[in-house]
Structure formats: structure tokens, C-alpha cells
Backbone as JSON Lines, residues from 0, in Angstrom:
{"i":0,"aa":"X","n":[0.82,-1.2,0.0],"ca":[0.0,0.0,0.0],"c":[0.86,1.26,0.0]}
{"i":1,"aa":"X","n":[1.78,1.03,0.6],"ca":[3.13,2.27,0.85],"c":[3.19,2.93,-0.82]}
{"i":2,"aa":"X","n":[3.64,1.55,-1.0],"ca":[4.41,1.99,-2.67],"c":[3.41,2.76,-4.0]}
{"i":3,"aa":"X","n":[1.98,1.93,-3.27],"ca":[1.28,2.73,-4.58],"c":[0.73,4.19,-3.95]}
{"i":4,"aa":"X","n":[0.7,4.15,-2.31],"ca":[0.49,5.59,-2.35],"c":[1.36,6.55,-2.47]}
{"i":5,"aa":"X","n":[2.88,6.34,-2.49],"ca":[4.24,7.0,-2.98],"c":[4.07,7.25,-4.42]}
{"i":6,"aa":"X","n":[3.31,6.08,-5.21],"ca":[3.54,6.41,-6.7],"c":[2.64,7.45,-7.11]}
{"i":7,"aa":"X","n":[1.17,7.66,-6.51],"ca":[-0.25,8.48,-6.92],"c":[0.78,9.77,-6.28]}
{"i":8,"aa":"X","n":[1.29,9.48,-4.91],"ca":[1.48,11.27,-4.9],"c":[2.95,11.47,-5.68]}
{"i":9,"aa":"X","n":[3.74,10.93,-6.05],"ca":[4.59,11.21,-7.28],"c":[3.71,11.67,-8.39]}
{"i":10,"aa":"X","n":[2.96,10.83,-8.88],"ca":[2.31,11.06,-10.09],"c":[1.58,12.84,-10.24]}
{"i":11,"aa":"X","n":[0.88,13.11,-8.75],"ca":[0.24,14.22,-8.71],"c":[1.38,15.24,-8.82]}
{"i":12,"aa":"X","n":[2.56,14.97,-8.1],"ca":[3.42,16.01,-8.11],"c":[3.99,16.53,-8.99]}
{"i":13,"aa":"X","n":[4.45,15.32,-10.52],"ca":[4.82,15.35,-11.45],"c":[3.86,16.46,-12.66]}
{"i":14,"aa":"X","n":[2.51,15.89,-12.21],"ca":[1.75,16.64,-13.04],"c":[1.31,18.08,-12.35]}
{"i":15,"aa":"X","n":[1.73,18.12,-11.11],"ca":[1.58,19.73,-10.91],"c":[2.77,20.49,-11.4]}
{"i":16,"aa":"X","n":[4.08,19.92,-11.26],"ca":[5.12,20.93,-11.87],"c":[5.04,20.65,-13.39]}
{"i":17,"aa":"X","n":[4.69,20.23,-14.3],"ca":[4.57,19.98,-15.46],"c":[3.33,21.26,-15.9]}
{"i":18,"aa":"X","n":[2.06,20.94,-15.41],"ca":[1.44,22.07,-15.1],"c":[1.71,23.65,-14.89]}
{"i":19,"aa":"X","n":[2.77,23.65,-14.01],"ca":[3.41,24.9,-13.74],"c":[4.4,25.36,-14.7]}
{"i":20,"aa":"X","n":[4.8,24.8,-14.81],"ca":[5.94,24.86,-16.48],"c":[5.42,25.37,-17.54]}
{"i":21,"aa":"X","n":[4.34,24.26,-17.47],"ca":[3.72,24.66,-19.01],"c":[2.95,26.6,-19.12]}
{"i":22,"aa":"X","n":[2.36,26.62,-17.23],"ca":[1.74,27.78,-17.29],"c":[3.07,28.97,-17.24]}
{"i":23,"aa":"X","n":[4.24,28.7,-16.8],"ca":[5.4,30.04,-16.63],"c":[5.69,29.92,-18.31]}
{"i":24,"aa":"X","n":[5.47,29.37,-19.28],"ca":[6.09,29.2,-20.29],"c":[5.36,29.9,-20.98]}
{"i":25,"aa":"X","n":[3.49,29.4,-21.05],"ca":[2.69,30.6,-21.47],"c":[2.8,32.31,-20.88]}
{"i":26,"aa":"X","n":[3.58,32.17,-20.02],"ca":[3.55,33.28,-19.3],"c":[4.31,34.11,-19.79]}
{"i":27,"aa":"X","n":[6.21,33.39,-20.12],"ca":[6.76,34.34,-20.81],"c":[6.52,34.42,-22.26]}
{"i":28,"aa":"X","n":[5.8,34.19,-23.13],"ca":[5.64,33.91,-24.46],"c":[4.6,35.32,-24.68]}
{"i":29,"aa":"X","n":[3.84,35.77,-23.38],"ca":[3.2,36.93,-23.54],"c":[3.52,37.67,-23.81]}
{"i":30,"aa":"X","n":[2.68,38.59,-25.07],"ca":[3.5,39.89,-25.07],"c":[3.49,41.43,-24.58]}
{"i":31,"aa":"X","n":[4.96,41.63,-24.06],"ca":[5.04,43.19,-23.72],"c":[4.23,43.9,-24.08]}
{"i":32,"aa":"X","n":[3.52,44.64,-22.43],"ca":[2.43,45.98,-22.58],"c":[3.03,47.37,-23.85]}
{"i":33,"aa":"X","n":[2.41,47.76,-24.83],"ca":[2.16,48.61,-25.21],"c":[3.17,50.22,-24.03]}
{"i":34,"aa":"X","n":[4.39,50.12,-25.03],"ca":[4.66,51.6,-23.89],"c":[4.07,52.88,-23.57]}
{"i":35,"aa":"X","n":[3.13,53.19,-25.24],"ca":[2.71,54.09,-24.48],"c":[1.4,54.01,-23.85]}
{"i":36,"aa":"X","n":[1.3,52.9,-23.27],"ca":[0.21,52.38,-22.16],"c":[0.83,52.33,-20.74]}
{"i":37,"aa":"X","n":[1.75,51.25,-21.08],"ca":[2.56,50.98,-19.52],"c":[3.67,51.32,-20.14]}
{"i":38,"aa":"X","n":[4.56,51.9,-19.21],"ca":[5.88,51.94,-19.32],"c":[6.43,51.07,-17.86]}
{"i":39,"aa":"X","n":[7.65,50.79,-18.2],"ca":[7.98,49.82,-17.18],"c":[9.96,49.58,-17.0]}
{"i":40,"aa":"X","n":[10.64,49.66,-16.12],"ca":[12.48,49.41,-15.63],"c":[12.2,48.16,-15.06]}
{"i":41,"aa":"X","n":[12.83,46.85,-15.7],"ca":[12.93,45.63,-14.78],"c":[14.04,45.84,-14.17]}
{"i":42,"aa":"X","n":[13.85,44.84,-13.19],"ca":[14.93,45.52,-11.71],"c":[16.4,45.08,-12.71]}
{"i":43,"aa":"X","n":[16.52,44.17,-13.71],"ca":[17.76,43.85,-14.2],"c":[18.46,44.68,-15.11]}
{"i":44,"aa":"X","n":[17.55,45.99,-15.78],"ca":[17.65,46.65,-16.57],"c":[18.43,48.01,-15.85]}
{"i":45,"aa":"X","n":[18.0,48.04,-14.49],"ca":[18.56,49.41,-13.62],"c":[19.89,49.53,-13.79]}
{"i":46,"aa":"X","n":[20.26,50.61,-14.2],"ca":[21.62,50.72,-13.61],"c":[22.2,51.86,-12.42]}
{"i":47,"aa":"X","n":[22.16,51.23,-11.8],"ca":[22.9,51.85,-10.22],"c":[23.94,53.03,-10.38]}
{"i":48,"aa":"X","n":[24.11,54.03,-9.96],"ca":[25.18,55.05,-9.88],"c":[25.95,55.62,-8.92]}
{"i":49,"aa":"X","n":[26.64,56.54,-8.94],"ca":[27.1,56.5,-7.59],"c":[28.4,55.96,-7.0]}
{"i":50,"aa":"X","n":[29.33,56.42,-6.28],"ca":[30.61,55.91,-5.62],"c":[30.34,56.16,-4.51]}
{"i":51,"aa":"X","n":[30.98,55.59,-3.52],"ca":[31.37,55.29,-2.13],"c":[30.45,54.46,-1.64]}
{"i":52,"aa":"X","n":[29.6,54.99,-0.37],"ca":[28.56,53.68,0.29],"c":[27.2,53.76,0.07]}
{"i":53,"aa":"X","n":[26.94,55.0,-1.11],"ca":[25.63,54.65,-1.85],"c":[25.7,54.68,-3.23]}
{"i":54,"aa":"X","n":[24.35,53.86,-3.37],"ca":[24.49,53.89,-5.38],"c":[22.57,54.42,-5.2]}
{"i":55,"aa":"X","n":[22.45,54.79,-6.42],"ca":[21.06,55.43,-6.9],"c":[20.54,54.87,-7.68]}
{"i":56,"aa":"X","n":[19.36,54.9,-8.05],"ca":[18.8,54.88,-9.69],"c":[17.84,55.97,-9.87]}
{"i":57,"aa":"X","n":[18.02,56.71,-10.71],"ca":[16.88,57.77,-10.54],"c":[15.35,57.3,-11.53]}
{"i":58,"aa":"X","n":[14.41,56.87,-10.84],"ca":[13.11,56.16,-11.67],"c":[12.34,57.39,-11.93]}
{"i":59,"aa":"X","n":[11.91,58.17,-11.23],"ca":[11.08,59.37,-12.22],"c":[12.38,60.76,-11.59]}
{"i":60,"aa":"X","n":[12.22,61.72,-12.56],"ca":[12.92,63.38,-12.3],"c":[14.32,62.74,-11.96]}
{"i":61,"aa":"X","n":[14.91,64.22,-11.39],"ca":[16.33,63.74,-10.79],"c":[15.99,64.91,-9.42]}
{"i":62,"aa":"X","n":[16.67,64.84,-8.32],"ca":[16.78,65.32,-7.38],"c":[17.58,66.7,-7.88]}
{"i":63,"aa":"X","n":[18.3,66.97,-8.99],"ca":[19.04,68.15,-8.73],"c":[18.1,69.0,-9.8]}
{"i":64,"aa":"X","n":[17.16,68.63,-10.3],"ca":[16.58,69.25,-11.45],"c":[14.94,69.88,-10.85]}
{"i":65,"aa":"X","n":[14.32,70.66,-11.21],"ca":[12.63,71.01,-11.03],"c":[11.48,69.88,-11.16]}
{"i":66,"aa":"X","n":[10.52,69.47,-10.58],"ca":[9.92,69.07,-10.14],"c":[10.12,67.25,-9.7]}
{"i":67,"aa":"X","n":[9.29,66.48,-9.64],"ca":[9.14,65.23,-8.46],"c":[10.28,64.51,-9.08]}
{"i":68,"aa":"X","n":[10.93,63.68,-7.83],"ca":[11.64,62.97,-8.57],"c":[11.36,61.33,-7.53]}
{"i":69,"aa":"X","n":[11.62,60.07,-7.96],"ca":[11.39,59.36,-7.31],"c":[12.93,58.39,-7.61]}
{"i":70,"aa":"X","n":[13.53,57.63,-6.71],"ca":[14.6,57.42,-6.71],"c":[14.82,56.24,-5.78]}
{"i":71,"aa":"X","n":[15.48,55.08,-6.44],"ca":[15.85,53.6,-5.78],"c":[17.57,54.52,-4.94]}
{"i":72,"aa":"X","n":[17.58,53.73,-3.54],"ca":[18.98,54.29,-3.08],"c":[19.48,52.93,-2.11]}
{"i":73,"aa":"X","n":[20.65,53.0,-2.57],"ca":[21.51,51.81,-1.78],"c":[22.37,51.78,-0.92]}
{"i":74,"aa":"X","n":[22.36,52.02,0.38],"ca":[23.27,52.33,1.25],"c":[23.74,50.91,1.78]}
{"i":75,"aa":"X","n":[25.57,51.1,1.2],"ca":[26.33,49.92,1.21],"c":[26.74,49.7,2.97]}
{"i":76,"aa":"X","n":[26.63,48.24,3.02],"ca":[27.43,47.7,4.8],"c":[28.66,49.06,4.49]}
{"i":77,"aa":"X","n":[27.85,49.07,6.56],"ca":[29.16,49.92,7.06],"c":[29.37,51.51,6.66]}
{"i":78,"aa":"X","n":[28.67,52.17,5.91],"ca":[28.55,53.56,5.28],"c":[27.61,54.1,5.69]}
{"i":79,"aa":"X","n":[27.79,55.08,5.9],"ca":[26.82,56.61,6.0],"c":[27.37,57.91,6.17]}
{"i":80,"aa":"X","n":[26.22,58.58,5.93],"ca":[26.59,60.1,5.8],"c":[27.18,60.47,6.55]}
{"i":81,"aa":"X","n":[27.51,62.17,6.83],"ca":[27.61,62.79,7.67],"c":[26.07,63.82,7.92]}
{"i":82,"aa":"X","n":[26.04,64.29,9.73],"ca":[25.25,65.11,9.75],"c":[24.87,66.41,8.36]}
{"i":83,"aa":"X","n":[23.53,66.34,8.49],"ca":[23.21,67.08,6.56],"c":[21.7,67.75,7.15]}
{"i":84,"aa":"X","n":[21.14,68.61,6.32],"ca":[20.09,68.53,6.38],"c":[19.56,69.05,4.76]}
{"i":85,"aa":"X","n":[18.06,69.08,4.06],"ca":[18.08,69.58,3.24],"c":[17.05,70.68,3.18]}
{"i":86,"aa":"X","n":[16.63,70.88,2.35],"ca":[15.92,72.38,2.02],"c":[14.26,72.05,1.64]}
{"i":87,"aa":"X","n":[13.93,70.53,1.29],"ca":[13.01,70.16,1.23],"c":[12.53,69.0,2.27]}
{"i":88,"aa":"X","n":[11.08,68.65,2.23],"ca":[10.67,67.48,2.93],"c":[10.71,66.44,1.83]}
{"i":89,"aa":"X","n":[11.72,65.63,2.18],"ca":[11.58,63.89,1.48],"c":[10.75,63.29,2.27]}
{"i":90,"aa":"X","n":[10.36,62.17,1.36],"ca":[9.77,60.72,1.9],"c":[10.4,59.24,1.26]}
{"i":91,"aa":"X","n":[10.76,58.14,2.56],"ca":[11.56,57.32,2.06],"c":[10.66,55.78,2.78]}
{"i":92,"aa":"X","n":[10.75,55.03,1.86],"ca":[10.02,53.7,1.77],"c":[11.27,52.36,2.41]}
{"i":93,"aa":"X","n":[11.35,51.74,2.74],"ca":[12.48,50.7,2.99],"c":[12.41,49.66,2.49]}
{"i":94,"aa":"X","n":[12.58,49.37,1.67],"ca":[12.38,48.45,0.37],"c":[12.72,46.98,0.55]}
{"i":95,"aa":"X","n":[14.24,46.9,1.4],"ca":[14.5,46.05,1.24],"c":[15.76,46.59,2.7]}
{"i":96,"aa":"X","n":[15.99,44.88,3.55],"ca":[17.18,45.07,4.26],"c":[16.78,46.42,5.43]}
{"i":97,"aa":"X","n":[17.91,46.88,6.52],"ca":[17.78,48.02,7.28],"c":[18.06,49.05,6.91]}
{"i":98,"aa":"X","n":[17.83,50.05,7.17],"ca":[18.51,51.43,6.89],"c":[18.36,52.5,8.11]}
{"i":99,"aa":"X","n":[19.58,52.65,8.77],"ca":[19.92,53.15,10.4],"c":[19.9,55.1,9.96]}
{"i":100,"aa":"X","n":[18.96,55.26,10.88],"ca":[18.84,57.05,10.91],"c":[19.91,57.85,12.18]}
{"i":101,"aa":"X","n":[19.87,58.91,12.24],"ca":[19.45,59.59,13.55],"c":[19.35,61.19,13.15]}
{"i":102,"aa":"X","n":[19.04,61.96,14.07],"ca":[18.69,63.08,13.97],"c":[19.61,63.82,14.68]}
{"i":103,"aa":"X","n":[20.64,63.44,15.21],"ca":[21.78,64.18,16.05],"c":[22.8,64.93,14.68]}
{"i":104,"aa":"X","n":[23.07,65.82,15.93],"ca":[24.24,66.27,14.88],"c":[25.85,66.36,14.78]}
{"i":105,"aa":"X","n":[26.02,65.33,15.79],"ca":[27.24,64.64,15.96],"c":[26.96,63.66,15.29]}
{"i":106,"aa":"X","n":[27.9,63.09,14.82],"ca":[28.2,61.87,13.91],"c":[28.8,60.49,14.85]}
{"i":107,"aa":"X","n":[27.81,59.33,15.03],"ca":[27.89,58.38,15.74],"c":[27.04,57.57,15.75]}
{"i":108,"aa":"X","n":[27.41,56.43,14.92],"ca":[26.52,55.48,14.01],"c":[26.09,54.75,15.54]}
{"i":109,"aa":"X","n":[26.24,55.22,16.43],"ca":[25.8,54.4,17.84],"c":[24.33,54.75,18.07]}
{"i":110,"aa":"X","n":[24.26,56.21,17.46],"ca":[22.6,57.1,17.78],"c":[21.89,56.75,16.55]}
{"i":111,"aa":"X","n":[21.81,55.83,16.04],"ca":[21.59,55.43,14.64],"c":[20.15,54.36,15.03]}
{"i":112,"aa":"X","n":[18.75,55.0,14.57],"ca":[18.09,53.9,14.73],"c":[17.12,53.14,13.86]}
{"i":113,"aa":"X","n":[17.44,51.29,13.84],"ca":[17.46,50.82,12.66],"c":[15.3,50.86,12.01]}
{"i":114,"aa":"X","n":[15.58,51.24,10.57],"ca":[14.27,51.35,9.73],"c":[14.1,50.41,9.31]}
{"i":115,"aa":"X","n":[13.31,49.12,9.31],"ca":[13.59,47.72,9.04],"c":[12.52,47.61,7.77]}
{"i":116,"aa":"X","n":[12.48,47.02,6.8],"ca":[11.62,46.47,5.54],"c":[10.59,47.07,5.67]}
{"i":117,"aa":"X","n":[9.67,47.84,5.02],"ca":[8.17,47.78,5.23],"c":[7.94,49.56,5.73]}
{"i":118,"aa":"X","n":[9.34,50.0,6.22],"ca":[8.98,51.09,7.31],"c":[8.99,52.52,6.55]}
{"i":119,"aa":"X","n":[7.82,53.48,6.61],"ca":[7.78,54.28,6.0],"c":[8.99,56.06,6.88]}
{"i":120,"aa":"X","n":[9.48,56.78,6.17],"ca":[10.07,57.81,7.31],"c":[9.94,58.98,6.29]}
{"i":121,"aa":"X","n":[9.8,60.32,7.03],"ca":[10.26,61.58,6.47],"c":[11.24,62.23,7.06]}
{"i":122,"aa":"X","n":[12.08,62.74,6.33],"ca":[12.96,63.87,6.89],"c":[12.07,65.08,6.25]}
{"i":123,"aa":"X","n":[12.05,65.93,7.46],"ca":[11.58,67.3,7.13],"c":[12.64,68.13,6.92]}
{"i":124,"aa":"X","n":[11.87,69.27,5.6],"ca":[13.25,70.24,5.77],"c":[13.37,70.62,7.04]}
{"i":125,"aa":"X","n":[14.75,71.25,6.48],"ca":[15.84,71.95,7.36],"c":[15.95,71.54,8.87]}
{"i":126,"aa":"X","n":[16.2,70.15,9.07],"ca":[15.97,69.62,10.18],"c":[17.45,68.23,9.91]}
{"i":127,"aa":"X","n":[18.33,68.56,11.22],"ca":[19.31,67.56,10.37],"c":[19.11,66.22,11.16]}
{"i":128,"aa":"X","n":[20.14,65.59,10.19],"ca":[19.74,63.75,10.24],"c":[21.18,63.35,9.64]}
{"i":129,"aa":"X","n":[21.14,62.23,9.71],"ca":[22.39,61.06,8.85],"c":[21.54,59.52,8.78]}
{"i":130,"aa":"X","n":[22.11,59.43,7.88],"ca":[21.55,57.91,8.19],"c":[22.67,56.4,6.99]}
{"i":131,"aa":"X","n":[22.45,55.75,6.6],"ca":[23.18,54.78,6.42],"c":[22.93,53.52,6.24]}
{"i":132,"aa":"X","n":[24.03,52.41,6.7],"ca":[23.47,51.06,6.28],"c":[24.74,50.51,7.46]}
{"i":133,"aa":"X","n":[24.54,49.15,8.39],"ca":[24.88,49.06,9.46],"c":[25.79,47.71,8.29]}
{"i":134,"aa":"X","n":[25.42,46.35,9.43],"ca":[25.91,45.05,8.12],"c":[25.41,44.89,7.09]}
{"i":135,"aa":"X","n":[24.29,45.23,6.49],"ca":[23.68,45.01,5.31],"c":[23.28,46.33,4.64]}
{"i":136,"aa":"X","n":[23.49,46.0,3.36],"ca":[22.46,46.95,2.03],"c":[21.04,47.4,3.02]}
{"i":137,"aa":"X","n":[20.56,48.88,2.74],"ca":[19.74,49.34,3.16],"c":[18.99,49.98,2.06]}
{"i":138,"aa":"X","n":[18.22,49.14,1.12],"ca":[17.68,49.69,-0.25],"c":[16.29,50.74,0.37]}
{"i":139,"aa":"X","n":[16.37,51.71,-0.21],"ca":[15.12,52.81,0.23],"c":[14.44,52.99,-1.03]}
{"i":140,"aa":"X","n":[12.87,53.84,-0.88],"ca":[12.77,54.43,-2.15],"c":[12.32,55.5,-1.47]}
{"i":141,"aa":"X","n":[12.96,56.41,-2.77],"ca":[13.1,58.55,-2.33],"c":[12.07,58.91,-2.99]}
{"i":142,"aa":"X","n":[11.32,59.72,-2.28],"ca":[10.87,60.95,-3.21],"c":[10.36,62.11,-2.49]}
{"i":143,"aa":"X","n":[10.74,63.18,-3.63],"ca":[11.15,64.09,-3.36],"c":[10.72,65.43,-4.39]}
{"i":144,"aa":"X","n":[10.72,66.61,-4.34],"ca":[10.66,67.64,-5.17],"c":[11.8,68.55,-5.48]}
{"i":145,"aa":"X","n":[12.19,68.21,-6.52],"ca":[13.67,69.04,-6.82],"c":[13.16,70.56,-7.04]}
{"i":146,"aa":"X","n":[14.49,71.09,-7.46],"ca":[15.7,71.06,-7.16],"c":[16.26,70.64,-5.06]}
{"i":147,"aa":"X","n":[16.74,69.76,-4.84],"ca":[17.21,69.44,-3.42],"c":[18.64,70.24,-3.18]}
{"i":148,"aa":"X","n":[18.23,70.8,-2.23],"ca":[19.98,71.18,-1.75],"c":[20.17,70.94,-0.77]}
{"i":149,"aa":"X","n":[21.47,69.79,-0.36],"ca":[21.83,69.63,0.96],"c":[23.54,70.51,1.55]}
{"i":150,"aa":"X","n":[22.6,70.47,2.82],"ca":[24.1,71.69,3.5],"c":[24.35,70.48,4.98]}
{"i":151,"aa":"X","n":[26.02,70.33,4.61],"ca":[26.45,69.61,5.6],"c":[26.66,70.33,7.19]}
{"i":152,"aa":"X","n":[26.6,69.81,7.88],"ca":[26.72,70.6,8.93],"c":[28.11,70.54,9.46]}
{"i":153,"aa":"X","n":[29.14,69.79,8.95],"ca":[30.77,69.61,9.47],"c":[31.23,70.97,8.45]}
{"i":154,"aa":"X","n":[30.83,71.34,7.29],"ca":[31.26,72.35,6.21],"c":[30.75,73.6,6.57]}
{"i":155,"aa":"X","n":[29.48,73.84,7.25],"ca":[28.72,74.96,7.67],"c":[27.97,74.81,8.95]}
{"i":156,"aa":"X","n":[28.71,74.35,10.46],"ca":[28.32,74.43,11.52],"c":[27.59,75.78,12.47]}
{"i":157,"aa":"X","n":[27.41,76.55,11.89],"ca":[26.99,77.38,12.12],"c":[25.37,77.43,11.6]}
{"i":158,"aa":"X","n":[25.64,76.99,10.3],"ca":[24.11,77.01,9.9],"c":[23.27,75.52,10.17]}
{"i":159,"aa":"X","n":[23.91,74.69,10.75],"ca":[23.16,73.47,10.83],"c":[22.15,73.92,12.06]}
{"i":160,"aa":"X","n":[20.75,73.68,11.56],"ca":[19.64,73.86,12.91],"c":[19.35,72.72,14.01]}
């Protein structure tokens, strides 16, 4: 009895991934939405920018240009800013992995507190912050209304609020 009920649920299993095959196969054989319907960046198509412990992708506007911009950001293990603040209110999504804040204006990844997957945050203007990526990638998504200008507060301590 063992063996033939090993063989029926082989048999079912066989024909569910066979099933599934056949349906991912119809799946990619579909064809691409119409662009000027959908437009669409597969995540393999992005290309990342950027040196040191972040990289970018800019998906709508750019942050240094006039109006919205929306923006993938990668804060590499072990990196972050220095105390900054900017001139506008952002909003940032946590996409993926942690991404460690604080609002001090000493620099000390110790006052750093972690934004985990899922977690929505704003920095308001002119209000300073740092933030970063602790052991892991801290993927965010930005957005924002350009033109952005950020003023460091180690370069212009006087004007940091």
C-alpha cells in the first residue's frame, strides 16, 4: 500500500510541476504591454550610480533638477553620511534590508536607529539627520521635489539647525 500511495502522490506532483511549467512558459511567451500604455524598468535593466557607500537609480525626475523625482537608493554595509540637512521634505520607503537614521548632529553610528523592511520615514526640511546602512544593504525608495539642496553641517556648523 506504501508503494502505490508514494507512486499516486509522485504522479500528482509530477503533473503539478509539469502544469506549472507549461503555465510560466505561457507566461513568458506573452506579449510586452504597449509603452505608451505601460511603461515599465525591470529591476535587471537598472543601472545603479554613484561611488562610495551609496548607489542610486533615478526612476522618475532627478533630485538636482525642477519638479518630483522618485529614486531607488543603496546604502552599502558599514557607510553613512555625515550630519546634513536639506531644504526640502523627502519621503523614504524601505524596500529592502535596514537602513539606520538619527537626527543628532554629531556623527555616531551608535545614535543610529534601525528602519527595518516595510517602514515608512520623512525627513523634514531643514531639520538635520544622517543615516546609512549598518551590516547590510539598506535599499530605500526617495521621493522628493527638486531642485534638493543639501548643507552639511561639518562644512557649515553654524548654519546646521
Amino acid at each position: 500500500m506504501k508503494n502505490l500511495e508514494r507512486s499516486v502522490w509522485l504522479t500528482v506532483a509530477i503533473v503539478a510541476a509539469l502544469g506549472g511549467y507549461g503555465f510560466a512558459q505561457s507566461r513568458a511567451a506573452a506579449p510586452t504591454p504597449d509603452p505608451t500604455h505601460v511603461s515599465f524598468l525591470l529591476s535587471h535593466d537598472m543601472k545603479w550610480e554613484g561611488t562610495g557607500g551609496q548607489r542610486h537609480v533615478n526612476l522618475v525626475g532627478d533630485p538636482a533638477k525642477p519638479g518630483l523625482y522618485i529614486r531607488l537608493a543603496k546604502w552599502l554595509p558599514g557607510n553613512y553620511s555625515r550630519p546634513h540637512f536639506h531644504d526640502i521634505e523627502r519621503y523614504f520607503y524601505v524596500v529592502s534590508g535596514t537602513w539606520w537614521v538619527s537626527s543628532s548632529k554629531t556623527y555616531d553610528p551608535a545614535t543610529t536607529f534601525p528602519m527595518t523592511t516595510g517602514a515608512f520615514v520623512t525627513h523634514h526640511k531643514n531639520t538635520v539627520h544622517f543615516d546609512g546602512a549598518n551590516t547590510e544593504d539598506g535599499v530605500i525608495l526617495e521621493i522628493g521635489e527638486g531642485p534638493m539642496k543639501s548643507t552639511s553641517c561639518s562644512s557649515s556648523p553654524t548654519a546646521c539647525p
